[in-house]
Structure formats: C-alpha cells, structure tokens
Amino acid sequence: MKKWRSWFGGSARNNAPRLPVDLADAGLWADPAPVWAWLRDHQPLAETASGGYVLTRHADILDAFTNPALGNQPSRFSVLAARNRDKSTAAALTAHIPPFQDKPEHVPTRQAVSAAFHQVFRDAADWVPNLAQDRVAALRGQSFDLVRDLAQPFACSVMARFVGLPDDRQAIKHATQGFFHLFAPITDRAQFDATNAALDQARSFLSATPPPPGSLLAALTESGLPPQAALDNALLVLADGVENIEAGIATALDLTLTHAGDIPPDTPIDAITEEALRLATPGQIIPRVTRAPVRLHGIDLGEGVPVFLALGSANLDPAAHPEADRFKPGRSGETLLMFGRGRHRCIGAQLGVLQISSMLGALRTAGAVRTNAAPLVCQARFGHRWAGRNAGCLT
Ligand code: HEM
C-alpha cells in the first residue's frame, strides 16, 4: 500500500501518476493499467523521468509504427550505439538483430530470420502440442507452480528443439534472461558488465554443438548471414520464445480461470490466448528513437529522443476496443497490438500463440484445476508484464 501511495504521489483519488513518468519504478509494472488509463485521458504523450516520452493512445501508436522519424537503432548517445561495437558484446550483438536495426540493415536481417523461422515453423503444429501434453502428464496428481514447473520447462523444451540446442533449462534461462536486459535501460557499469558476461556465455552455449539438421540454427547458418550474426539471431528467437511464452501461459491461464463464466464452451483456444495477450500484454512498451526532429502531439522533439510505445495501453484503449476491460475472446485482430505492427512486427507470433494455446488445450484435456486462488504476481521487469514465481498452483 505504501508503494502504491508513493507511485500515485498521494493523489490516488484520481489515479494521477507522479509526472514525469518513472518507467524504472517497479510499482508501475505491478499494475500499469490505471496509469495507462490516466495518461491516455490526460497526457497521451508524457515525459519520462529518464528524458524520453511515452505514447499511450492506440491511434497514436498506430501512426508511430509508420512514422519514418521514429527508428529502432540505438541513439548515438547510447552505450549500444554503432560506434561502441568493438567495445562490448552487447553493442556488437544488438547491431546484428532486427529489433535494434533500421533500414537498410534491417531488411536483409529480417528477411533471413523470417525465412529461417518459417522453414522450421512449418511442422511445429505436429510436435508442440505433444510437448505440452507430456509436460502436463509429468505433473499429473501433483500440485505445481504455474511458471516454475509448467510453463518454463515447456517453453524451454519447445525452443531448445526449435532452435537446435540441448534441453538444458539452466543454460537456456541464463541466456534468455541475460538477453532481455538489452531491452531495459542500462543504469550502471556493474549491471552492464553482468549483461555482457551473460551474453558471452549465451554465445558460447549457442555455438557449442553443431546445429542439428532442420533446426533454426542450421537454417540461419545457411541463410547467408555472417556466422556471428546467425548465432545472435538464434539467441533473439530463443529469448523471445522462452521469456514471453512462460509468462504468457501463466497469465492466459490465470485470466481464463478468473473469467471462466464469460467464455462460451465452444470458444476456439487461439481466441482465448489472443484475448489474454491483449489484456495482459507481455511486452508493455517497445522503444523507438527519433531519427530526426519531429513534432508529436504538439511537442517538438529533437533527434535522438527515446519514445516508448505503450502497447499494453493501446490494447486497453476503449477507443479501439469496446468494453476494453472485459475478457471477450474473438475480437477483431485488426486492432490488436501485442505483436506490434509494420516493419518490425513480431516474426514468431504464430509460434507464440501455438505454444500458449497448446498448453491451455493440454490442461483443459487433463482437467487441471486450481488449488489456490492467489492473485497473479508479476515480476518487477522493466516494460514487461511477466508472471513471476508463485503464480498459482494447479493440480
Ligand atoms: C506471446 C509471445 C510474444 C509476444 C507478445 C511478442 C511481441 C513482440 C513485439 C511487440 C515485437 C515488435 C517489437 C517492435 O516493433 O520493436 C516483436 C518482435 C519480434 N519477435 Fe516477438 N513476441 C512473442 C513471441 C515471439 C516468438 C515465439 C518469437 C520467435 C520464435 C518471436 C520473435 C520475434 C522477432 C525475431 C522480433 C523482431 C522483429 C523485427 O524487429 O523486425 N517473438 N515481438
């Protein structure tokens, strides 16, 4: 409660957050919805404490996806800037992967990753559901934690096979957690050193064994990308397919159980998954940087200013989603933004939905029930809505 009051600066009555918005405050990520609602109504382009801006309305975020003045490449002031490529693994690695690239580099990398992804994804629907059923069968009769025992080992097994790596959960989690630090502000030297060490270890893990035929690593190795870029893009896919998915499964299941009465029995599972990802969007904000001076919402921004697109807010915007707070599977895909839009849209969206839906389906078939009704606890992770430990037990 104390944290809550401090976040709302004593004015919880009207839900006005303290401004400028502090995106580094764990209190925001514990429950971002009221803050997004206030910002959408009162300050749709709000200044952040770290010197950037956050955009919260659905319509503005849609426009931002096609605004040529907003790019993905780190600004020249960032430790990840191109000029630092020889100085750190983090800067060298981000230079190789699409989320940190703009045209012209982005186009061939994205084409190579997308082609390799779809080559391997082709038969994924034949084996991903089986892995979900195996995981649920292994836990039958036990009370288990949603994330630690169910979602995490499943996501790691799927992505180990997809990418072509040993199913070593500890090594995979170390690699994927280290990787996601690249998407949070780098605040001090010690943290940056730890991130670089984790990335070095991840690169060694990915290069330790020859890529098995049919795997993403094999496809990327043959894609024409330079060898280190191929490995770094395999790490990107591994991280996206583990971290967002273990959280997505836990939140989807939590929402499904909480809103069971609103879900007609014949609702397709993919529609339930998509609605859960809308209401609890795993990637709450995605970063952009102004590549040139630009005027947004009447505010003049210079070059090199971070602008965060709050997808989590856009997905709750009543202007785009009637009865936005309700769990209503089957909404039009046109307005959903959990996978982004445009030139950087998520390459692995179909695999993400397949993984979460496969697990929801396996649990439904096994008749799993919840043994505690504790509210879902989220990790204090910058910009993400990720379920943490103790996300609830099932049996
Ligand atoms: C529920 C699960 C997932 C969510 C919510 C999610 C969300 C996103 C979002 C919002 C973006 C766009 C970022 C931007 O515009 O800057 C993105 C990009 C990307 N995602 Fe996903 N993702 C998920 C699962 C996956 C999976 C399973 C994979 C791969 C197997 C994947 C691979 C990628 C890649 C490679 C990009 C970069 C595209 C680019 O920058 O051109 N994602 N994802």
Coordinates of C-alpha atoms and ligand atoms in Angstrom, one line a residue:
M1 CA 0.0 0.0 0.0
K2 CA 2.9 2.3 0.8
K3 CA 4.4 1.7 -2.6
W4 CA 1.0 2.3 -4.2
R5 CA 0.6 5.6 -2.5
S6 CA 4.1 6.6 -3.4
W7 CA 3.6 5.8 -7.0
F8 CA 0.4 7.8 -7.2
G9 CA 2.1 10.7 -5.3
G10 CA -0.7 10.9 -2.7
S11 CA -3.4 11.6 -5.4
A12 CA -4.7 8.0 -5.7
R13 CA -8.2 9.6 -5.7
N14 CA -7.9 10.5 -9.4
N15 CA -5.3 7.9 -10.3
A16 CA -2.9 10.7 -11.5
P17 CA 0.6 9.3 -11.6
R18 CA 3.6 11.3 -10.5
L19 CA 5.0 13.1 -13.5
P20 CA 7.3 12.8 -15.3
V21 CA 6.5 9.1 -15.6
D22 CA 9.2 6.9 -14.0
L23 CA 9.4 3.8 -16.2
A24 CA 12.0 2.4 -13.8
D25 CA 9.6 2.2 -10.9
A26 CA 8.6 -1.4 -10.1
G27 CA 5.3 -0.1 -8.8
L28 CA 4.2 0.8 -12.3
W29 CA 4.8 -2.7 -13.7
A30 CA 2.9 -4.2 -10.8
D31 CA -0.3 -2.8 -12.2
P32 CA 0.2 -0.5 -15.2
A33 CA -3.5 -0.3 -16.3
P34 CA -4.6 2.6 -14.1
V35 CA -1.6 4.7 -15.1
W36 CA -2.1 4.0 -18.8
A37 CA -5.8 5.0 -18.4
W38 CA -4.9 8.3 -16.8
L39 CA -2.2 9.1 -19.4
R40 CA -4.5 8.2 -22.3
D41 CA -7.0 10.7 -21.0
H42 CA -4.8 13.5 -19.8
Q43 CA -1.3 13.3 -21.3
P44 CA -1.1 10.9 -24.2
L45 CA 2.5 11.8 -24.9
A46 CA 4.0 12.0 -21.5
E47 CA 7.6 12.9 -20.5
T48 CA 9.5 10.1 -18.7
A49 CA 11.9 10.6 -15.8
S50 CA 14.8 9.3 -17.9
G51 CA 14.4 12.1 -20.5
G52 CA 12.2 10.3 -23.1
Y53 CA 8.5 10.2 -23.8
V54 CA 5.8 7.5 -23.6
L55 CA 2.9 7.4 -26.1
T56 CA -0.3 5.7 -24.8
R57 CA -3.2 6.1 -27.2
H58 CA -4.0 3.3 -29.7
A59 CA -4.4 5.7 -32.6
D60 CA -1.1 7.5 -31.9
I61 CA 0.8 4.2 -31.6
L62 CA -0.6 3.0 -34.9
D63 CA 0.7 6.2 -36.5
A64 CA 4.0 5.8 -34.8
F65 CA 4.6 2.4 -36.5
T66 CA 4.7 4.1 -39.9
N67 CA 6.4 7.4 -38.8
P68 CA 9.8 7.5 -40.6
A69 CA 11.2 9.8 -37.9
L70 CA 10.9 7.0 -35.3
G71 CA 13.6 4.3 -35.6
N72 CA 14.8 1.3 -33.7
Q73 CA 18.6 1.8 -33.9
P74 CA 20.1 2.9 -30.6
S75 CA 20.8 6.6 -30.5
R76 CA 24.4 7.8 -30.9
F77 CA 24.5 8.6 -27.2
S78 CA 23.6 5.0 -26.1
V79 CA 26.2 2.5 -24.9
L80 CA 24.7 0.3 -27.6
A81 CA 25.4 2.8 -30.4
A82 CA 27.1 1.5 -33.5
R83 CA 30.4 3.3 -32.6
N84 CA 30.7 1.0 -29.5
R85 CA 30.5 -2.3 -31.4
D86 CA 34.1 -3.1 -30.7
K87 CA 33.9 -2.2 -27.0
S88 CA 31.2 -4.5 -25.8
T89 CA 29.4 -7.8 -26.6
A90 CA 26.0 -6.0 -26.0
A91 CA 26.7 -3.3 -28.7
A92 CA 28.1 -5.9 -31.1
L93 CA 25.2 -8.2 -30.7
T94 CA 22.4 -5.6 -30.9
A95 CA 24.0 -4.4 -34.2
H96 CA 23.2 -7.9 -35.6
I97 CA 19.5 -8.2 -34.7
P98 CA 16.3 -6.7 -36.2
P99 CA 14.8 -5.1 -33.0
F100 CA 17.8 -2.7 -32.9
Q101 CA 18.2 -2.1 -36.7
D102 CA 16.7 0.4 -39.2
K103 CA 16.8 0.4 -43.0
P104 CA 18.9 -0.6 -44.8
E105 CA 20.5 -3.1 -42.4
H106 CA 17.1 -4.3 -41.0
V107 CA 15.8 -5.5 -44.4
P108 CA 18.2 -8.4 -45.2
T109 CA 18.4 -9.5 -41.5
R110 CA 14.7 -9.6 -41.1
Q111 CA 14.3 -11.5 -44.4
A112 CA 16.9 -14.1 -43.3
V113 CA 15.4 -14.6 -39.8
S114 CA 11.8 -14.7 -41.2
A115 CA 12.7 -17.3 -43.9
A116 CA 14.6 -19.5 -41.4
F117 CA 11.8 -19.1 -38.8
H118 CA 9.1 -20.2 -41.3
Q119 CA 11.2 -23.1 -42.6
V120 CA 11.3 -24.6 -39.1
F121 CA 7.8 -23.5 -38.1
R122 CA 6.3 -25.5 -40.9
D123 CA 5.8 -28.7 -38.9
A124 CA 5.7 -27.1 -35.4
A125 CA 1.9 -27.8 -35.0
D126 CA 2.8 -31.5 -35.3
W127 CA 5.0 -31.6 -32.2
V128 CA 4.5 -28.5 -30.0
P129 CA 1.1 -29.8 -28.6
N130 CA 2.7 -33.2 -27.8
L131 CA 5.3 -31.5 -25.7
A132 CA 2.6 -29.6 -23.8
Q133 CA 0.7 -32.9 -23.2
D134 CA 3.9 -34.6 -22.0
R135 CA 4.6 -31.8 -19.6
V136 CA 1.1 -31.9 -18.1
A137 CA 1.3 -35.7 -17.9
A138 CA 4.5 -35.5 -16.0
L139 CA 2.8 -33.3 -13.3
R140 CA -0.4 -35.3 -13.1
G141 CA -1.6 -35.8 -9.5
Q142 CA 0.8 -33.2 -8.1
S143 CA 0.3 -29.6 -7.0
F144 CA 2.6 -27.5 -9.1
D145 CA 3.7 -23.9 -9.7
L146 CA 2.4 -22.5 -13.0
V147 CA 5.6 -20.9 -14.1
R148 CA 8.4 -22.9 -12.4
D149 CA 7.0 -26.4 -13.0
L150 CA 4.8 -26.0 -16.0
A151 CA 5.3 -23.0 -18.3
Q152 CA 9.0 -22.6 -18.0
P153 CA 10.2 -26.2 -18.7
F154 CA 7.7 -26.4 -21.5
A155 CA 8.8 -23.2 -23.2
C156 CA 12.5 -24.2 -22.8
S157 CA 11.9 -27.7 -24.3
V158 CA 10.0 -26.2 -27.3
M159 CA 12.6 -23.6 -28.0
A160 CA 15.5 -26.0 -27.5
R161 CA 14.1 -28.2 -30.2
F162 CA 13.1 -25.3 -32.4
V163 CA 16.5 -23.6 -32.3
G164 CA 18.5 -26.8 -32.2
L165 CA 20.1 -26.8 -28.7
P166 CA 20.4 -29.2 -25.8
D167 CA 17.3 -29.0 -23.5
D168 CA 19.3 -27.6 -20.6
R169 CA 16.9 -25.3 -18.8
Q170 CA 19.5 -23.6 -16.6
A171 CA 21.7 -22.6 -19.6
I172 CA 18.7 -21.5 -21.6
K173 CA 17.2 -19.4 -18.8
H174 CA 20.6 -17.8 -18.1
A175 CA 21.0 -16.9 -21.8
T176 CA 17.4 -15.6 -22.3
Q177 CA 17.3 -13.5 -19.1
G178 CA 20.7 -12.0 -19.9
F179 CA 19.4 -11.2 -23.4
F180 CA 16.4 -9.3 -22.1
H181 CA 18.5 -6.9 -20.1
L182 CA 19.2 -5.3 -23.5
F183 CA 15.7 -4.0 -23.6
A184 CA 15.9 -2.2 -20.2
P185 CA 17.9 1.0 -19.6
I186 CA 21.5 0.3 -18.7
T187 CA 21.9 2.1 -15.4
D188 CA 25.3 1.2 -14.1
R189 CA 28.6 -0.3 -15.1
A190 CA 28.3 -3.4 -12.9
Q191 CA 24.9 -4.2 -14.4
F192 CA 26.3 -3.6 -17.9
D193 CA 29.3 -5.9 -17.2
A194 CA 27.0 -8.6 -15.9
T195 CA 24.9 -8.3 -19.1
N196 CA 28.0 -8.6 -21.3
A197 CA 29.2 -11.7 -19.3
A198 CA 25.7 -13.3 -19.7
L199 CA 25.8 -12.6 -23.4
D200 CA 29.3 -14.0 -23.8
Q201 CA 28.1 -17.2 -22.1
A202 CA 25.0 -17.3 -24.2
R203 CA 27.0 -17.1 -27.4
S204 CA 29.2 -20.0 -26.2
F205 CA 26.2 -22.1 -25.4
L206 CA 24.7 -21.5 -28.8
S207 CA 28.0 -22.3 -30.6
A208 CA 28.9 -25.3 -28.5
T209 CA 27.2 -28.0 -30.6
P210 CA 26.9 -28.3 -34.4
P211 CA 23.4 -27.2 -35.5
P212 CA 21.1 -30.2 -36.0
P213 CA 19.5 -30.5 -39.5
G214 CA 16.1 -28.9 -39.6
S215 CA 16.8 -26.6 -36.7
L216 CA 16.7 -22.8 -36.8
L217 CA 20.4 -22.7 -36.1
A218 CA 21.0 -24.8 -39.2
A219 CA 18.7 -22.6 -41.3
L220 CA 20.3 -19.4 -40.1
T221 CA 23.8 -20.8 -40.7
E222 CA 22.8 -21.4 -44.3
S223 CA 21.0 -18.1 -44.7
G224 CA 23.9 -16.1 -45.8
L225 CA 24.1 -14.0 -42.6
P226 CA 27.7 -13.8 -41.2
P227 CA 28.3 -16.6 -38.7
Q228 CA 28.1 -14.5 -35.6
A229 CA 25.0 -12.7 -36.8
A230 CA 23.4 -16.1 -37.4
L231 CA 24.1 -17.1 -33.8
D232 CA 22.9 -13.8 -32.4
N233 CA 19.6 -14.0 -34.2
A234 CA 19.2 -17.6 -33.0
L235 CA 19.6 -16.2 -29.4
L236 CA 17.0 -13.5 -30.2
V237 CA 14.5 -16.1 -31.2
L238 CA 15.3 -18.4 -28.3
A239 CA 14.8 -15.5 -25.8
D240 CA 11.5 -14.3 -27.4
G241 CA 10.2 -17.8 -27.4
V242 CA 11.0 -18.6 -23.8
E243 CA 10.5 -15.4 -21.8
N244 CA 7.3 -14.1 -23.3
I245 CA 5.8 -17.5 -23.5
E246 CA 6.3 -18.8 -20.0
A247 CA 4.7 -15.5 -18.8
G248 CA 2.0 -15.7 -21.5
I249 CA 1.0 -19.2 -20.4
A250 CA 0.7 -18.2 -16.8
T251 CA -1.3 -15.0 -17.5
A252 CA -3.5 -16.7 -20.1
L253 CA -4.4 -19.5 -17.6
D254 CA -5.0 -17.0 -14.8
L255 CA -7.3 -14.9 -16.9
T256 CA -9.1 -18.0 -18.3
L257 CA -9.8 -19.2 -14.8
T258 CA -10.8 -15.8 -13.5
H259 CA -13.2 -15.2 -16.4
A260 CA -14.4 -18.7 -16.9
G261 CA -18.0 -17.6 -16.7
D262 CA -17.5 -15.2 -19.7
I263 CA -16.1 -17.8 -22.0
P264 CA -18.6 -19.8 -24.1
P265 CA -17.6 -23.5 -24.1
D266 CA -17.1 -23.7 -27.9
T267 CA -14.6 -20.7 -28.0
P268 CA -11.5 -21.5 -30.0
I269 CA -8.4 -21.7 -27.8
D270 CA -6.4 -19.4 -30.0
A271 CA -9.1 -16.7 -29.4
I272 CA -8.7 -17.2 -25.7
T273 CA -4.9 -16.9 -26.0
E274 CA -5.1 -13.7 -28.0
E275 CA -7.6 -12.1 -25.6
A276 CA -5.3 -12.9 -22.7
L277 CA -2.3 -11.4 -24.5
R278 CA -4.4 -8.3 -25.1
L279 CA -5.5 -7.8 -21.5
A280 CA -2.1 -8.7 -20.1
T281 CA 0.3 -7.7 -22.9
P282 CA 3.7 -9.3 -22.2
G283 CA 5.7 -6.5 -24.0
Q284 CA 4.0 -3.4 -22.3
I285 CA 6.3 -0.9 -24.0
I286 CA 8.6 -1.0 -27.0
P287 CA 11.3 1.5 -27.6
R288 CA 11.8 3.9 -30.6
V289 CA 14.3 6.7 -31.0
T290 CA 13.7 9.9 -33.0
R291 CA 16.0 9.8 -36.1
A292 CA 15.2 13.4 -37.0
P293 CA 13.5 16.3 -35.3
V294 CA 9.7 15.6 -35.2
R295 CA 6.5 17.1 -33.8
L296 CA 4.4 14.7 -31.9
H297 CA 1.2 15.7 -30.1
G298 CA 2.2 19.4 -30.4
I299 CA 5.6 18.7 -28.8
D300 CA 8.8 19.3 -30.7
L301 CA 11.3 16.5 -30.1
G302 CA 14.9 16.8 -31.2
E303 CA 16.9 13.9 -32.7
G304 CA 17.9 11.0 -30.5
V305 CA 15.0 11.2 -28.1
P306 CA 13.6 7.9 -26.8
V307 CA 9.8 7.4 -27.4
F308 CA 8.2 4.4 -25.8
L309 CA 5.1 2.9 -27.5
A310 CA 2.9 1.6 -24.7
L311 CA 1.4 -1.5 -26.5
G312 CA -0.1 -2.5 -23.1
S313 CA -2.0 0.7 -23.0
A314 CA -3.1 0.6 -26.7
N315 CA -4.5 -2.8 -26.1
L316 CA -6.7 -1.4 -23.2
D317 CA -7.8 1.7 -25.1
P318 CA -11.6 1.9 -25.1
A319 CA -11.4 4.0 -28.3
A320 CA -10.1 0.8 -30.1
H321 CA -11.6 -2.0 -28.0
P322 CA -15.3 -1.7 -26.9
E323 CA -15.6 -2.9 -23.3
A324 CA -11.8 -2.9 -23.2
D325 CA -11.6 -4.2 -19.6
R326 CA -13.8 -7.3 -20.3
F327 CA -12.4 -10.7 -21.3
K328 CA -14.1 -11.1 -24.6
P329 CA -12.4 -13.7 -26.9
G330 CA -12.9 -13.3 -30.6
R331 CA -12.2 -9.6 -31.1
S332 CA -11.0 -8.4 -34.5
G333 CA -7.3 -9.0 -35.0
E334 CA -7.2 -5.6 -36.8
T335 CA -6.8 -3.6 -33.6
L336 CA -4.7 -5.9 -31.5
L337 CA -1.2 -4.7 -30.9
M338 CA 0.5 -7.3 -28.7
F339 CA 2.8 -8.4 -31.5
G340 CA 3.5 -4.8 -32.8
R341 CA 2.7 -3.8 -36.3
G342 CA 4.5 -2.9 -39.6
R343 CA 8.2 -3.4 -40.4
H344 CA 9.2 -4.8 -37.0
R345 CA 6.1 -6.9 -36.3
C346 CA 6.8 -10.0 -34.3
I347 CA 8.2 -12.7 -36.5
G348 CA 7.3 -15.5 -34.1
A349 CA 3.7 -14.6 -33.3
Q350 CA 2.3 -17.8 -34.7
L351 CA 4.7 -19.9 -32.6
G352 CA 3.8 -17.8 -29.6
V353 CA 0.1 -18.4 -30.0
L354 CA 0.7 -22.1 -30.8
Q355 CA 2.7 -22.6 -27.6
I356 CA 0.3 -20.9 -25.3
S357 CA -2.8 -22.5 -26.9
S358 CA -1.2 -25.9 -26.8
M359 CA -0.7 -25.6 -23.1
L360 CA -4.2 -24.3 -22.4
G361 CA -5.5 -27.2 -24.5
A362 CA -3.4 -29.8 -22.7
L363 CA -4.6 -28.5 -19.3
R364 CA -8.2 -28.4 -20.4
T365 CA -8.0 -32.1 -21.6
A366 CA -6.3 -33.2 -18.4
G367 CA -9.0 -31.4 -16.3
A368 CA -6.4 -29.4 -14.3
V369 CA -7.9 -27.3 -11.5
R370 CA -6.6 -24.5 -9.4
T371 CA -5.8 -25.3 -5.8
N372 CA -5.1 -21.7 -4.7
A373 CA -6.6 -18.5 -5.9
A374 CA -3.7 -16.2 -5.1
P375 CA -3.6 -13.3 -7.4
L376 CA -1.0 -13.5 -10.1
V377 CA 2.2 -11.8 -9.0
C378 CA 4.2 -10.2 -11.8
Q379 CA 8.0 -9.8 -11.9
A380 CA 9.3 -6.3 -11.5
R381 CA 10.7 -6.3 -15.0
F382 CA 11.1 -3.0 -16.9
G383 CA 8.5 -2.7 -19.6
H384 CA 7.1 -6.2 -19.2
R385 CA 4.0 -7.9 -17.8
W386 CA 5.6 -11.2 -16.9
A387 CA 4.2 -13.6 -14.2
G388 CA 6.7 -14.4 -11.5
R389 CA 7.1 -17.3 -9.1
N390 CA 4.1 -18.3 -7.0
A391 CA 1.9 -17.6 -10.0
G392 CA -0.6 -20.0 -8.5
C393 CA -0.8 -23.8 -8.2
L394 CA -2.8 -26.3 -10.2
T395 CA -3.4 -30.0 -9.7
Ligands
HEM1 C1 3.4 -14.0 -26.7 C2 4.6 -14.0 -27.2 C3 5.2 -12.9 -27.9 C4 5.0 -11.5 -27.9 C5 3.9 -10.8 -27.0 C6 5.9 -10.9 -28.8 C7 5.9 -9.5 -29.0 C8 6.7 -8.9 -29.9 C9 6.7 -7.5 -30.3 C10 5.7 -6.5 -29.7 C11 7.6 -7.2 -31.3 C12 7.8 -5.9 -32.0 C13 8.9 -5.1 -31.5 C14 9.0 -3.8 -32.2 O1 8.1 -3.3 -33.0 O2 10.0 -3.1 -32.0 C15 8.3 -8.5 -31.5 C16 9.3 -8.6 -32.4 C17 9.9 -9.8 -32.6 N1 9.5 -11.1 -32.1 FE1 8.1 -11.4 -30.8 N2 6.7 -11.8 -29.4 C18 6.3 -13.0 -28.9 C19 6.8 -14.2 -29.2 C20 7.8 -14.4 -30.1 C21 8.4 -15.7 -30.5 C22 7.9 -17.0 -30.0 C23 9.4 -15.4 -31.4 C24 10.3 -16.4 -32.1 C25 10.2 -17.7 -32.1 C26 9.5 -14.0 -31.6 C27 10.4 -13.4 -32.4 C28 10.4 -12.0 -32.6 C29 11.4 -11.4 -33.5 C30 12.5 -12.0 -34.2 C31 11.1 -10.0 -33.5 C32 11.9 -8.8 -34.2 C33 11.2 -8.3 -35.4 C34 11.9 -7.1 -36.0 O3 12.4 -6.3 -35.2 O4 11.9 -7.0 -37.2 N3 8.5 -13.4 -30.8 N4 7.7 -9.5 -30.7

